[in-house]
Amino acid sequence: MKIVLATSEAVPFAKTGGLADVCGALPLELARMGHQVTMIMPAYREVRQGGHALEDTGVNLLIPIGQKTVAGRLLMGRLSAADTGAPDVPVYFVEQDDYFDRDGLYQNPDKGEDYRDNCERFVFFSRAVLEAIRLLELEVDVVHCNDWETGLVPALLQIEYRSLPRFENTVSLLTVHNLAYQGTFWHWDMLLTGLDWKYFNWHQMEFFGNLNLLKTGLVFADVINTVSPRYAEEIQSAPLGCGLEGVLQNRRKDLYGILNGVDYRQWNPETDPHLAQKYGPRNFEAGKAANKAALQQELGLPREPTTPLLAFVGRLAEQKGIDLLTPVIQEWANHQNAQWVILGTGDAKYQEAIATLAERSPHRVAARFAFCESLAHRIEAAADMFLMPSRFEPCGLNQMYSLKYGAVPVVRATGGLSDTITDATAETLAGGTANGFSFREYSSLALSETLSRACNTFARPDVWRKIITVGMDQDWSWRRSAQEYAALYQRLKAARRPAVTSA
C-alpha cells in the first residue's frame, strides 16, 4: 500500500502530546512491513532549529486562502529507525514562515492562548498536503489524516481533487486522537477554506453556527478510527461525544478503534539508559528495588523498601483525574503508610494544592512541576503503582509503559485504560490475566477504595509478583497496531465511498 500520513506533529521533529508519538512510530512500523509511507507536516521553527537534516526539494506551493494566494515550499527530511532494520520514511515539511515560524505549535507559550489564525494556518496546511501529493506526483492509495488540523483534507479530496489524475482512487482515513479538540472557529472562517457555502450546513461543516474542522473530517473521510476500541464506543454518546455523537452514530459502520502501540526502543527497562539499574521480567524484583531506593534518595523521600510508592506522571488537569487524586493524597498523607510521587504541570490550583501537601508532608509526598523525560523513566522503574484515574482517556500510553516497567497500573475503566488493564479480582488472579486495578465510578472514594485494595495486595508478595509478571510479559508494541492499520487500509481501499455532495 502507498500511504501518505498527514499530521501536525511527529517525534522527533515537533511534539506537544501523544499525537506526535503515534506519528513518529506508526510510519516506521508500516515501512518495516513493506508499505510505502510518506509523511507530511508543517516546518515549524522547532523543526528547523532541531538539528535535523533538511533539504530544499525545489517544489514551491501557491495555496489559495480565501481571496489571496499564499506561497510556501517543501523541504524534505527523513524519519529514521536504523536500529530496527526499518527503511527510512521520507518526510516533507511545508514551509511558510508567517504561519509556522513561531515559538509554539498551536499556542503563544507566553500567553497560554491559541493563535488567533489557527484556522487559516491549518487550512493552508491541509491544502498544502494535497498540493504536495500532486506536485510531487505521488501515487497514493490512502491519505491518513490526524485530528482537526487535517480535518479539511478529506473534504478537499472529495470535492476538488477526486477528479484529478492520480487521485481518482485515493481514499482517506481520519484518526481521532482526542475528540475534545475539534478546531471550531467562527463561521466567516468558512471563506478561508475556499469551499462553497453550500457545505456549511449542519450535516457537514457547520456546528452550532461555527465552522468545525474535525466534524468536517468526520463527515467527509472514507473511514474514521479512534485510538482504542472502547473510546470508539464511548464517543457515540454524551458526554464523551462532545456534541458530535450524532455525527459519529451516523458513521458508526465506518468507525473503528485501534489501540495505540508502545515504542519499546524508548520504553524498555532492559535497555533504558536513564535507570539506576536495568532489569527485565525475570529479575525485576532486584531491579525495581534498586530503582526505588535511588528515586527515594533523589526526591528526598525516606528509603523505605516495603512502603508502597504511588506515582502520577501527566498533566495536572481534570481530564487526568487530578481532581480525584488531590483529596486522596491529602487524606492518605495523614493516615496511610504510602509515598507519593507527582510529576507534571497544569492547572495552577492543583499544582498549588499538591505543592502544599509536599511542604506539609515531605516524608510522604514529592512533587516536581515540570516535564522531564528522564525522570519519567526513573519514576516508572521505581514505582510500585502508577495512577491514571482519568475522567476520559482515548488511549493512554503511560499504563502500557507501566506494565513493561512492573509499575502496577491503578486506573479508571475508561477508553484505552479499559482495553489494556484487567482488574485484579479473585477470578482474574486465578486465571492469570490480572495486570492492574481499576474502578468505574468517577469519585475520590472509588479511587481511594481501589488504592486500598491494591495496597492490601502489595502486602502479599506472591500475588503481587504474579500481577507484575503478567503485565511485563504482555506485548503492546506498534507491530500489533500497525498490522491493524494495514488491514483497515486494505478494507478501506476495497470499499471506497462515492463522492460526497452538499446535504
XYZ file of C-alpha atoms in Angstrom, residues 324 388-392 410-415 417-418 437-443:
21
model
C -9.930 12.923 42.350
C -4.316 7.059 35.958
C -7.758 7.952 37.413
C -8.775 9.692 34.169
C -12.159 11.232 33.529
C -11.656 10.032 29.944
C -4.373 1.700 39.011
C -6.818 3.205 36.520
C -10.362 4.285 35.948
C -12.025 1.928 33.468
C -12.470 4.266 30.509
C -11.215 4.357 26.910
C -7.382 2.146 30.032
C -10.319 -0.248 29.959
C -6.528 -2.472 39.330
C -9.482 -0.483 38.001
C -12.679 1.239 39.104
C -15.660 2.763 37.260
C -17.304 5.419 39.416
C -15.668 8.810 38.946
C -15.127 9.695 42.591
